[in-house]
Structure formats: structure tokens, C-alpha cells
PDB file of C-alpha atoms in Angstrom:
ATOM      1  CA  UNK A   1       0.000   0.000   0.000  1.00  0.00           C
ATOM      2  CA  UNK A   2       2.154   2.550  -1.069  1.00  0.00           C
ATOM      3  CA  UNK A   3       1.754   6.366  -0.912  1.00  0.00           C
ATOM      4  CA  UNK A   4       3.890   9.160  -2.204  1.00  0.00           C
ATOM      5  CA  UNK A   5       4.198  10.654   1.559  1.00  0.00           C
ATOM      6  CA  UNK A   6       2.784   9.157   4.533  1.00  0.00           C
ATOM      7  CA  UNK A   7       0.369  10.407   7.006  1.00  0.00           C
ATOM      8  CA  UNK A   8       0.922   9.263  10.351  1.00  0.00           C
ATOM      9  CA  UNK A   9      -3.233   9.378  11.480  1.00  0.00           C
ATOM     10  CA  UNK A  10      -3.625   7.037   8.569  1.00  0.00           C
ATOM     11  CA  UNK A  11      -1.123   4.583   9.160  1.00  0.00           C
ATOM     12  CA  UNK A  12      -2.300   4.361  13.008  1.00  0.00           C
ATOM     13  CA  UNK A  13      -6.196   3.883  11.714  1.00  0.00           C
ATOM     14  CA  UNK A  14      -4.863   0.862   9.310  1.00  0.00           C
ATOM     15  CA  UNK A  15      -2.510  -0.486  11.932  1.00  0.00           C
ATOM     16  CA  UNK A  16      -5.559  -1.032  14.743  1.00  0.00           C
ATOM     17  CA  UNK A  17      -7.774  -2.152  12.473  1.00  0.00           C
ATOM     18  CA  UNK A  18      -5.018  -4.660  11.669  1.00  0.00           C
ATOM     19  CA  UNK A  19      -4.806  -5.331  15.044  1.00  0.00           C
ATOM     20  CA  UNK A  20      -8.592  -6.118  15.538  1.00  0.00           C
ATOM     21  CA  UNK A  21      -8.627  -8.463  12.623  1.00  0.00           C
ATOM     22  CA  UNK A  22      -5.272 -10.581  13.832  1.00  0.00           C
ATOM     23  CA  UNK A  23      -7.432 -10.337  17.550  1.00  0.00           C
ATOM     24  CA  UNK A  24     -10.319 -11.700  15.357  1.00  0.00           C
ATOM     25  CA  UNK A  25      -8.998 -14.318  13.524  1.00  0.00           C
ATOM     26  CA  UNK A  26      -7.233 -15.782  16.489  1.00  0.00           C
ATOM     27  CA  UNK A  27     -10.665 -15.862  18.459  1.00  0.00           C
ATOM     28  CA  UNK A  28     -12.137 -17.443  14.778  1.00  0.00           C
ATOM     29  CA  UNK A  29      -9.205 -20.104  14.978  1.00  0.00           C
ATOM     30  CA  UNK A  30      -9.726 -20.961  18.799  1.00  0.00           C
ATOM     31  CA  UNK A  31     -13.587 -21.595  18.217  1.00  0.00           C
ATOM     32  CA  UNK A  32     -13.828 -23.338  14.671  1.00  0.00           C
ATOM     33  CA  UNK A  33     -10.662 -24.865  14.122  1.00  0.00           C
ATOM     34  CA  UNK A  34      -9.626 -25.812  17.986  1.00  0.00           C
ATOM     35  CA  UNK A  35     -13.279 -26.239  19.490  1.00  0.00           C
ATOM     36  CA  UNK A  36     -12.610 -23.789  22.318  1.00  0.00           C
ATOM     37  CA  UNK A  37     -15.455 -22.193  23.330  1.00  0.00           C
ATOM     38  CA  UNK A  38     -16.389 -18.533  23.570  1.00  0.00           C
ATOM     39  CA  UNK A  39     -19.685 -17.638  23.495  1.00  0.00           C
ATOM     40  CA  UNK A  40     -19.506 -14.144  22.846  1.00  0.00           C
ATOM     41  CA  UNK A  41     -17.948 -14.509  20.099  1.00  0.00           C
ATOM     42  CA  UNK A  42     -20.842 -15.676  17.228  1.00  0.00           C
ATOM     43  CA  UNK A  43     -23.679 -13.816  15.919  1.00  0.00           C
ATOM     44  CA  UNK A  44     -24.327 -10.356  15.470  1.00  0.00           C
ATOM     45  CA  UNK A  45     -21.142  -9.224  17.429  1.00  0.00           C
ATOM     46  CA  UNK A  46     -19.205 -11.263  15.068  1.00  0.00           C
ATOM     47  CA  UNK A  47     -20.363  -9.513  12.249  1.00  0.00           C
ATOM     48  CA  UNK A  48     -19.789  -5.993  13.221  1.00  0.00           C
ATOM     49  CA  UNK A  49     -16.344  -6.830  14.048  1.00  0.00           C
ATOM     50  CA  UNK A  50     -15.797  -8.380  10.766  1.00  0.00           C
ATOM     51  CA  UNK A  51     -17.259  -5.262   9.225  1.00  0.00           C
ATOM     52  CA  UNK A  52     -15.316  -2.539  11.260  1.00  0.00           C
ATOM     53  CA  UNK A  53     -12.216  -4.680  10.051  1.00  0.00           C
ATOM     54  CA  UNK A  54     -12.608  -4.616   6.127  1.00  0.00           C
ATOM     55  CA  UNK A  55     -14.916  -1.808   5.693  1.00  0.00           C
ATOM     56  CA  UNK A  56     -11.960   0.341   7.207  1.00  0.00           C
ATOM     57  CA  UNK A  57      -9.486  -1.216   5.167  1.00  0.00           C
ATOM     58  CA  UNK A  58     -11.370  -0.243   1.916  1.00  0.00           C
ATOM     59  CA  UNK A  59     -12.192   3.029   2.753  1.00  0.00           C
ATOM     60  CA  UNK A  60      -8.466   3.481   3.418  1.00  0.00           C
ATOM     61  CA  UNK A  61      -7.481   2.254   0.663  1.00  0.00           C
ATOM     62  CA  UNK A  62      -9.640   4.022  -1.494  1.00  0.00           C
ATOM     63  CA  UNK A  63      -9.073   7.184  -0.020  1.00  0.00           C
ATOM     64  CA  UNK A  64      -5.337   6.682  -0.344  1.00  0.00           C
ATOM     65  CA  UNK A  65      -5.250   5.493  -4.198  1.00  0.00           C
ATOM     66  CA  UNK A  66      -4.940   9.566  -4.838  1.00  0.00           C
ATOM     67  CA  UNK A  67      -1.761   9.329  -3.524  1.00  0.00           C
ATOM     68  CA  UNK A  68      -0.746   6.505  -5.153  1.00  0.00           C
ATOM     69  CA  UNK A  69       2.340   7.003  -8.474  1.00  0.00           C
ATOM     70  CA  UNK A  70       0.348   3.983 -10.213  1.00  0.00           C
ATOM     71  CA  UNK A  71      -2.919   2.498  -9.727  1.00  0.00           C
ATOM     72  CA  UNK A  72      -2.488   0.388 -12.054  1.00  0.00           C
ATOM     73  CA  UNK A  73       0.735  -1.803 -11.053  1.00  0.00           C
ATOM     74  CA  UNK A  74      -0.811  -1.271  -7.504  1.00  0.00           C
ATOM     75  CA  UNK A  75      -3.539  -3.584  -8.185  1.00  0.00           C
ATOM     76  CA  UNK A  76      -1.505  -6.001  -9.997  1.00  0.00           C
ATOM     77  CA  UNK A  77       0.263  -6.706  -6.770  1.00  0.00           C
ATOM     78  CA  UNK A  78      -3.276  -7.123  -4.790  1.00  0.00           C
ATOM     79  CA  UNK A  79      -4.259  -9.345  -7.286  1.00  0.00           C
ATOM     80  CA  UNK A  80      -1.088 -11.051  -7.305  1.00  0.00           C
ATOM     81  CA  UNK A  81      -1.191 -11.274  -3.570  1.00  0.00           C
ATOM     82  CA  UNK A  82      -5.015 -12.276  -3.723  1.00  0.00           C
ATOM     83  CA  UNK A  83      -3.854 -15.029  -6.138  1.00  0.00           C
ATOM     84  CA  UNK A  84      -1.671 -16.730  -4.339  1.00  0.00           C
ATOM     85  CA  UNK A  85      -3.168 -16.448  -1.182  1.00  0.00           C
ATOM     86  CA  UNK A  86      -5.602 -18.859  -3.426  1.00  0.00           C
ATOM     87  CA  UNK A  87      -3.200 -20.732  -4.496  1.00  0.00           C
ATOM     88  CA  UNK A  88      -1.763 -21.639  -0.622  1.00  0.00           C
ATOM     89  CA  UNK A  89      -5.293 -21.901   1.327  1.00  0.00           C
ATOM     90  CA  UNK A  90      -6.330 -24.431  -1.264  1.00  0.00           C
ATOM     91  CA  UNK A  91      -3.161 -26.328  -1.357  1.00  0.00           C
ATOM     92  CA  UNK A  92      -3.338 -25.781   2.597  1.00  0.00           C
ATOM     93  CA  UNK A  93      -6.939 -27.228   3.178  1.00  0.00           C
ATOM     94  CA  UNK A  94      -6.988 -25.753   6.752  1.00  0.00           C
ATOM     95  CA  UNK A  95      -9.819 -23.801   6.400  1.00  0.00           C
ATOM     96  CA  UNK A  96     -12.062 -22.847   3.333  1.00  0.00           C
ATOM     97  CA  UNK A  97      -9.884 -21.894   0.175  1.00  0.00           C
ATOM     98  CA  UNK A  98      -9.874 -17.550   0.482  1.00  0.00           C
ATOM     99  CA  UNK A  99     -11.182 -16.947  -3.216  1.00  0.00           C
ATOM    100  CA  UNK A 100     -12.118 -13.317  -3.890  1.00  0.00           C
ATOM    101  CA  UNK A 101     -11.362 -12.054  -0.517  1.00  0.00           C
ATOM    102  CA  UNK A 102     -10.122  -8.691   0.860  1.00  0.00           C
ATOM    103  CA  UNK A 103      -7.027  -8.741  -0.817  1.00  0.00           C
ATOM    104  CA  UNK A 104      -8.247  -9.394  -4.357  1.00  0.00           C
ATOM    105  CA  UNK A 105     -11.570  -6.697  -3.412  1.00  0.00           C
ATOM    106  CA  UNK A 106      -8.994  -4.129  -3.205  1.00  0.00           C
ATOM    107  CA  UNK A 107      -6.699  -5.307  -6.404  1.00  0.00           C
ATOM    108  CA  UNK A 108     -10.435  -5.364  -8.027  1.00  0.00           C
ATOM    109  CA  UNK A 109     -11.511  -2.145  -6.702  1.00  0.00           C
ATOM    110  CA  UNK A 110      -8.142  -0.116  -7.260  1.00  0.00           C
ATOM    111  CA  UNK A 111      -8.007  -1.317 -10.919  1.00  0.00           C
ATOM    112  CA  UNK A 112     -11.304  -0.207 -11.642  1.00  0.00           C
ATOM    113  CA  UNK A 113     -10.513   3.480  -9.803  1.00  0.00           C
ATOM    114  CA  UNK A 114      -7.590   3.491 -11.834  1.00  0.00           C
ATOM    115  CA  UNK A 115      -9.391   3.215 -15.250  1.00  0.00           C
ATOM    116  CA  UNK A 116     -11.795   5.721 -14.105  1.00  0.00           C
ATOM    117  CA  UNK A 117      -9.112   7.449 -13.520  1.00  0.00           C
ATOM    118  CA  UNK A 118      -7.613   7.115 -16.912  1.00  0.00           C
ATOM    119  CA  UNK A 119     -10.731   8.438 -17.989  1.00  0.00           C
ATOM    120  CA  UNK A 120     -11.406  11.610 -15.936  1.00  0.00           C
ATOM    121  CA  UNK A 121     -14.552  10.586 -14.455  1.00  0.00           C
ATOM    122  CA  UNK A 122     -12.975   9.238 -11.084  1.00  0.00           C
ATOM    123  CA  UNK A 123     -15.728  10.291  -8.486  1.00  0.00           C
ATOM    124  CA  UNK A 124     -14.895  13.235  -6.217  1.00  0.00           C
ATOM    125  CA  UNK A 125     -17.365  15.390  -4.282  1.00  0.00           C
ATOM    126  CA  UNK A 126     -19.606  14.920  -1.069  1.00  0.00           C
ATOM    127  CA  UNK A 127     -22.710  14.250  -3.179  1.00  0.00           C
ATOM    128  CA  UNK A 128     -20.506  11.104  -5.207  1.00  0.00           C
ATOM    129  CA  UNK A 129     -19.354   9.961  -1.934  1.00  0.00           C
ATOM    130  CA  UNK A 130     -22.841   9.849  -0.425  1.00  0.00           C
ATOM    131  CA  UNK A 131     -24.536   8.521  -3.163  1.00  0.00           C
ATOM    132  CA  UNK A 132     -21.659   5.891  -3.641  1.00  0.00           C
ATOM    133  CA  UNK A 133     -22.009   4.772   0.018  1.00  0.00           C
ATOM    134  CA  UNK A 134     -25.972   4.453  -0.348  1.00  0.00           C
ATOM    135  CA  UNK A 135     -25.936   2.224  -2.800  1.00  0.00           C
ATOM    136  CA  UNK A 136     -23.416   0.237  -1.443  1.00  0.00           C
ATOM    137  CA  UNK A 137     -25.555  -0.315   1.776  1.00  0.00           C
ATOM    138  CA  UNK A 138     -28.402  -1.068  -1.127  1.00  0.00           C
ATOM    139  CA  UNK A 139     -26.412  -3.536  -2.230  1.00  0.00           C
ATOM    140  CA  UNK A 140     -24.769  -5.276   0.642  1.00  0.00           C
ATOM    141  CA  UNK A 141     -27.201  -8.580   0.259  1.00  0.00           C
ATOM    142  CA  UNK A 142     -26.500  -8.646  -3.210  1.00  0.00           C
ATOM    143  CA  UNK A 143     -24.599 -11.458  -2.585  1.00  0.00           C
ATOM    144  CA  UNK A 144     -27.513 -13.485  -0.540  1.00  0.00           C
ATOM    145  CA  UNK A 145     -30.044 -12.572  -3.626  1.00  0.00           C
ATOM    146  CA  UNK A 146     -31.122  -9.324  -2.339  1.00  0.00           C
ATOM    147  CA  UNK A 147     -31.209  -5.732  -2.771  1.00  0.00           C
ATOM    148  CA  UNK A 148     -32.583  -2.993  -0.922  1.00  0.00           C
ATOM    149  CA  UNK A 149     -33.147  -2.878   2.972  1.00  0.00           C
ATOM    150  CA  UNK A 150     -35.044  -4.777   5.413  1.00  0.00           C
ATOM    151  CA  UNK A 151     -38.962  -5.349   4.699  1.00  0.00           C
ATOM    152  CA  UNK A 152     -37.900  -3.034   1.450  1.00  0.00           C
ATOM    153  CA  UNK A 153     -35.687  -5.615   0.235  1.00  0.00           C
ATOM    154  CA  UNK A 154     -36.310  -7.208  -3.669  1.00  0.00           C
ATOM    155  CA  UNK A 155     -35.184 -10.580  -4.894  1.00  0.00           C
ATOM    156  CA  UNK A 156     -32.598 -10.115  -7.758  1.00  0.00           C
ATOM    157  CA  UNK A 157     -33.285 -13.071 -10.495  1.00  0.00           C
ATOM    158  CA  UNK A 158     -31.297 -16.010  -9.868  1.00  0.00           C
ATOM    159  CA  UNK A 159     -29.829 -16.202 -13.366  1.00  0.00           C
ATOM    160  CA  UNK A 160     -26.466 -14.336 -12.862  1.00  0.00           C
ATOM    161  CA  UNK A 161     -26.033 -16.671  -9.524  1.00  0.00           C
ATOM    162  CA  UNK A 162     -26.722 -20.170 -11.243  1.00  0.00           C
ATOM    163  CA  UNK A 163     -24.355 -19.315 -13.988  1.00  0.00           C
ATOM    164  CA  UNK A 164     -21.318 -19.975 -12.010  1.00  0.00           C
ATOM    165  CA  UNK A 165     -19.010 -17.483 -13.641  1.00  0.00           C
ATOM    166  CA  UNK A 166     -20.422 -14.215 -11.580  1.00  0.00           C
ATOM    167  CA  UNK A 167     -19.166 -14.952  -7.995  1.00  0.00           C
ATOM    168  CA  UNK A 168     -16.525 -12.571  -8.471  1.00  0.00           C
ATOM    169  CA  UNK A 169     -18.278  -9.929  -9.021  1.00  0.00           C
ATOM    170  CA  UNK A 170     -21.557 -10.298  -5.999  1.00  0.00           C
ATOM    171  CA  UNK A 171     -23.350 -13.125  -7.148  1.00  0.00           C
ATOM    172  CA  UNK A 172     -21.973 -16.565  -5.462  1.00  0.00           C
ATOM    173  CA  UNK A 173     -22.619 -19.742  -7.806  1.00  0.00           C
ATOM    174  CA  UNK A 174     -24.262 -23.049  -6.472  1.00  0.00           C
ATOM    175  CA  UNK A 175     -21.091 -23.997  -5.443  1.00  0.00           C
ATOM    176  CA  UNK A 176     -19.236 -21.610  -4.452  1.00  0.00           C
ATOM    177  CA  UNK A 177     -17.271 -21.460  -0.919  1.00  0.00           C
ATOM    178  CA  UNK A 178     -14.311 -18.841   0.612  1.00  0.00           C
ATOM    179  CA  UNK A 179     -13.182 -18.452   3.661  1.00  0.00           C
ATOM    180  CA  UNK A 180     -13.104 -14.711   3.143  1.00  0.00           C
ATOM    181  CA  UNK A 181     -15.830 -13.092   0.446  1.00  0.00           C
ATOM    182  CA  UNK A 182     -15.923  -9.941  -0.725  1.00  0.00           C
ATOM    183  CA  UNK A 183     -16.822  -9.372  -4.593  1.00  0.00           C
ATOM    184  CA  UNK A 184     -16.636  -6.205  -6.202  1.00  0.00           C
ATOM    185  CA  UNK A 185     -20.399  -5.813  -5.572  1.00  0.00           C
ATOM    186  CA  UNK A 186     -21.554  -3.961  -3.325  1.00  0.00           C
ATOM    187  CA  UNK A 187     -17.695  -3.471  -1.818  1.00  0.00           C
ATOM    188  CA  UNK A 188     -15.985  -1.490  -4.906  1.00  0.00           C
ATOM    189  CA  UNK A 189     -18.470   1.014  -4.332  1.00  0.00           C
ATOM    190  CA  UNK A 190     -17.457   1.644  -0.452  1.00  0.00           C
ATOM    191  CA  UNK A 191     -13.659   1.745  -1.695  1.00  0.00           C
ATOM    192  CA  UNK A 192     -14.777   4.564  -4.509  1.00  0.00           C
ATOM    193  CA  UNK A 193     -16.600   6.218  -1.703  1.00  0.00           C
ATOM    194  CA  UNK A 194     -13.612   6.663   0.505  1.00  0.00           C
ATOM    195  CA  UNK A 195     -12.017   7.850  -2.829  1.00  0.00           C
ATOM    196  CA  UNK A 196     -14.239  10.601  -3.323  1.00  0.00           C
ATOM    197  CA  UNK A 197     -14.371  11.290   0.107  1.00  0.00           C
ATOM    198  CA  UNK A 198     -10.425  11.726   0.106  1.00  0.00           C
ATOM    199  CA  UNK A 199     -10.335  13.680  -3.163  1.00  0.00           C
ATOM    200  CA  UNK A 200     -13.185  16.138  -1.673  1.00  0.00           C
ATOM    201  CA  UNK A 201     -11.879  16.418   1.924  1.00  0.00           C
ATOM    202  CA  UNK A 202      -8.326  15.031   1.946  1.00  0.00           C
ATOM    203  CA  UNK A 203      -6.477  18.337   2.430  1.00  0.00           C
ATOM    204  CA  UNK A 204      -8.640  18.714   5.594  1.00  0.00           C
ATOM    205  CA  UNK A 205      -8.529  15.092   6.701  1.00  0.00           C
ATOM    206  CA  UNK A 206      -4.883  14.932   6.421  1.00  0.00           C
ATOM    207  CA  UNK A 207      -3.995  17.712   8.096  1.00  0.00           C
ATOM    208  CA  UNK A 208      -6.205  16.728  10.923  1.00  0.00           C
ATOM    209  CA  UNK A 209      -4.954  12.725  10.784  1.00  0.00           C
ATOM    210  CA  UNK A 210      -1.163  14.280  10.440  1.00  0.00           C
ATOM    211  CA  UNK A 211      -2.007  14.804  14.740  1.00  0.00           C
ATOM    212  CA  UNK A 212      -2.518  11.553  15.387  1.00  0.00           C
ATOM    213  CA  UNK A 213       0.381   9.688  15.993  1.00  0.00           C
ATOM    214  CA  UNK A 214       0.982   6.458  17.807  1.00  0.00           C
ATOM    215  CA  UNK A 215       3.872   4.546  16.888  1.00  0.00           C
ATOM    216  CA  UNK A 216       3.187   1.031  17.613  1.00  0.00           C
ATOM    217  CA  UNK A 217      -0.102   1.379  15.456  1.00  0.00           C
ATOM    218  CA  UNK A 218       2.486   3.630  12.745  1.00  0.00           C
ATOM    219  CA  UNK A 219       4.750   0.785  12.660  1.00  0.00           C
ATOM    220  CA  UNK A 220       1.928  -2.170  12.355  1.00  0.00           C
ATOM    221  CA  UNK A 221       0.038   0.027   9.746  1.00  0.00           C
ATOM    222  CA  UNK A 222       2.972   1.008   7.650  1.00  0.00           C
ATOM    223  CA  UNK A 223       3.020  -3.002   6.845  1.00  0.00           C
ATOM    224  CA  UNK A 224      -0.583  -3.987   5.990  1.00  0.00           C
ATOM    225  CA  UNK A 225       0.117  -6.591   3.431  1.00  0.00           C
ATOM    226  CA  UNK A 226       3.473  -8.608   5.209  1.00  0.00           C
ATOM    227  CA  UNK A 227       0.947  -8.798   8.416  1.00  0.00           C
ATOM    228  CA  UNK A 228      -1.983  -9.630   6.693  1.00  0.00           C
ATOM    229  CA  UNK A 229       0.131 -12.627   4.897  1.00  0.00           C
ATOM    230  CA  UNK A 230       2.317 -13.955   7.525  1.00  0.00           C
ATOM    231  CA  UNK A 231      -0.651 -13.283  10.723  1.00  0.00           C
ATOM    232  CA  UNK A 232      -2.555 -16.486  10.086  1.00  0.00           C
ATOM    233  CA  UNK A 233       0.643 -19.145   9.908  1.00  0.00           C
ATOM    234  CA  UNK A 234       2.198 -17.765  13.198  1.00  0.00           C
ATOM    235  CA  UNK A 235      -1.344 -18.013  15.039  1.00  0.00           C
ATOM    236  CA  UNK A 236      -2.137 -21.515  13.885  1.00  0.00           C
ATOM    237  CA  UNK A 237       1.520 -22.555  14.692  1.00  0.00           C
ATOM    238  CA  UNK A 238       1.298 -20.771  18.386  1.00  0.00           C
ATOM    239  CA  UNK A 239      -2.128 -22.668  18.645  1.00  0.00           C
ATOM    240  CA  UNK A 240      -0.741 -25.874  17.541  1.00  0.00           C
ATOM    241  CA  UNK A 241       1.855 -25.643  20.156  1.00  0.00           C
ATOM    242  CA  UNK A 242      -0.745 -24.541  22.777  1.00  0.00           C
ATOM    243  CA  UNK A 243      -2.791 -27.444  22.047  1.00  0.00           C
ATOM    244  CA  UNK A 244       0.018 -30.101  22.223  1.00  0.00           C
ATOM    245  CA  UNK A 245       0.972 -28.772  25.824  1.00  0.00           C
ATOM    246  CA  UNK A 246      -2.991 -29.318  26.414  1.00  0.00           C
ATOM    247  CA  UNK A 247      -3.850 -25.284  27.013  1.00  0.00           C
ATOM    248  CA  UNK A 248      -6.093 -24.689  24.479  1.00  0.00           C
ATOM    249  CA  UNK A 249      -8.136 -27.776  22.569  1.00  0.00           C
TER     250      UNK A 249
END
């Protein structure tokens, strides 16, 4: 994730919510792949933590792509990344295989900003930005076979879902299963929303985030993609070890 200059507010929002999601993922390991129970952690509370986690990381990323020297070759190497993080859960088989996750929802998301880029029509103003986020809240069961919210909600036709070929872009086929999901629809549209945001208010917000400073969170947010890689291998190995000296398991 890199910038032409830093901002140290940034860098300290990315490196707790990287924080949170290692903290979640060991609590997801401990309950469905070692049987320990926590009760807390399930329904509804589990999803809003899962939400905080990548829903920060994509506005983050989107609002940073302005700063980026290349959007382009920066989402080759997310979809690089995304692809063989593929290419190793599969092969690994602890879990679900991660297929269209985060990782690749950002590669998608900044290739897409970078060709409306390209095109001068990238979205910028607080009336893109809001009407970016609305429909991506419109969206967010588009994935489930829904659109709109609550009692409100339509059915979308189950054609694009039975086809197979669509899950990467919001609509999962018959057999479909990840580990981690997040298709281009409705999450691109959050990631162009923190874009607009950025390219609206970014002068403002970085001047203000350019005060925050914490240098733990600097330092863990400065390396988003080495922690997000490496995270999951050194908490199943400490858990392995834990559960062969009998204190977790």
C-alpha cells in the first residue's frame, strides 16, 4: 500500500484495524478450528467486528489510491497477492480456500478506480461519496439474492447466480465457498466512496490525521500486506503448540 508521503493518522487507523482483525482471527481459529469455546464470540457481534475490520481497510485504501504514483501496477500486486493467497489456502486445506477475498476486493476495486481514472470521471465530491455509500448499503445482500433494505428488500433473479461465472463480481454460484468473500459488488463502491471522500476532503482530513500519531499502530500500519500474509501461519503454529501442551483444545 504505497503512498507518495505518509500520514501518520492514517497509518495508526490501518494499523488497529489490523490489530482487531489478527485479535479476530485468532478468536475465529480458537472456536472453529480448535473447538474452544467462547460464546460471545458468534452472531451479530461477530459480524460488526468483521465489518469494522474490512470496511476500514477499503475506505483506506480508497481514499489513499490519490496518492498513489500507479494504480495500475498497484492492483496487480493485490491481485497477485489475492492469487496466491488462493493458491496456498487451497493447497493448505486448513480452512475454506480464500477466493475473492479482501485482498483481491482491493486489487479489483483499485483497478477499476484506476481506469476511471484514466478516464477523468474518477468520483470526487460529497454528493458522489454519499450517493456511492448508499448504494453500497443497497447492495450489501447482493450477494444473498437481495437488494434494498429490510422489509424493502427485492429478490434479484437467480440467473447471474446459477451461472457460475459471476461470484466474483456479488453473485456466489451453487457452489461456491471462501473463507473470506468480498466481490466487487456492493464493496468497490465503499472503496470509490472513501475515494471521493479523500479527493473532496483530503487536504482537511490529512492535516487533521497528520495529529494523530501512535507509533506502535504507525509501525503495524505502515506493513498492511506482510501482516496480513504472515498473521494467520504464526497463530495456527502458536495454537498448535498450545494445544500439544494441552492449554487450548
Amino acid at each position: 500500500m504505497a503512498e507518495t508521503r505518509r500520514i501518520s493518522g492514517i497509518d495508526v487507523v490501518r494499523g488497529l484495524a489490523i490489530v482487531s482483525m489478527v485479535a479476530f482471527h485468532t478468536c475465529y481459529d480458537l472456536v472453529y478450528l480448535c473447538g474452544v469455546a467462547l460464546p460471545w464470540f458468534g452472531g451479530a457481534l461477530m459480524d460488526v467486528w468483521r465489518a469494522s475490520i474490512s470496511w476500514t481497510f477499503l475506505l483506506v485504501a480508497g481514499a489513499m489510491c490519490s496518492l498513489s504514483r500507479d494504480n495500475f501496477k498497484r492492483s496487480l500486486r493485490y491481485l497477485a497477492l489475492a492469487l496466491a493467497i488462493f493458491a496456498v489456502t487451497s493447497l493448505a486445506a486448513v480452512d475454506d480456500p480464500i477466493s475473492f477475498g479482501i485482498i483481491f476486493c482491493m486489487g479489483a476495486s483499485t483497478l477499476v478506480y484506476a481506469g476511471l481514472e484514466r478516464a477523468g470521471v474518477a468520483p470526487t465530491g460529497w454528493p458522489a461519496a454519499a450517493l456511492l455509500t448508499l448504494a453500497f448499503v443497497l447492495l450489501l445482500g447482493l450477494p444473498y439474492g437481495k437488494v434494498g433494505i429490510g422489509p424493502l428488500a427485492l429478490d434479484v433473479p437467480r440467473a447471474p447466480y446459477e451461472c457460475g461465472l459471476l461470484s466474483w463480481l456479488g453473485f456466489p454460484g451453487p457452489s461456491f465457498v471462501s473463507g473470506d468473500y468480498y466481490p466487487l459488488l456492493p464493496y468497490c463502491l465503499l472503496y470509490l466512496a472513501g475515494a471521493a471522500a479523500w479527493r473532496t476532503w483530503g487536504h482537511w482530513l490529512g492535516s487533521a490525521l497528520a495529529h494523530l500519531r501512535c507509533k506502535p499502530l504507525e509501525l503495524v500500519g505502515q506493513h498492511p500486506l506482510v501482516i496480513y500474509v504472515v498473521h494467520q501461519p504464526l497463530v495456527l503454529g502458536v495454537l498448535w503448540c498450545l494445544s500439544r501442551l494441552g492449554v487450548v483444545g
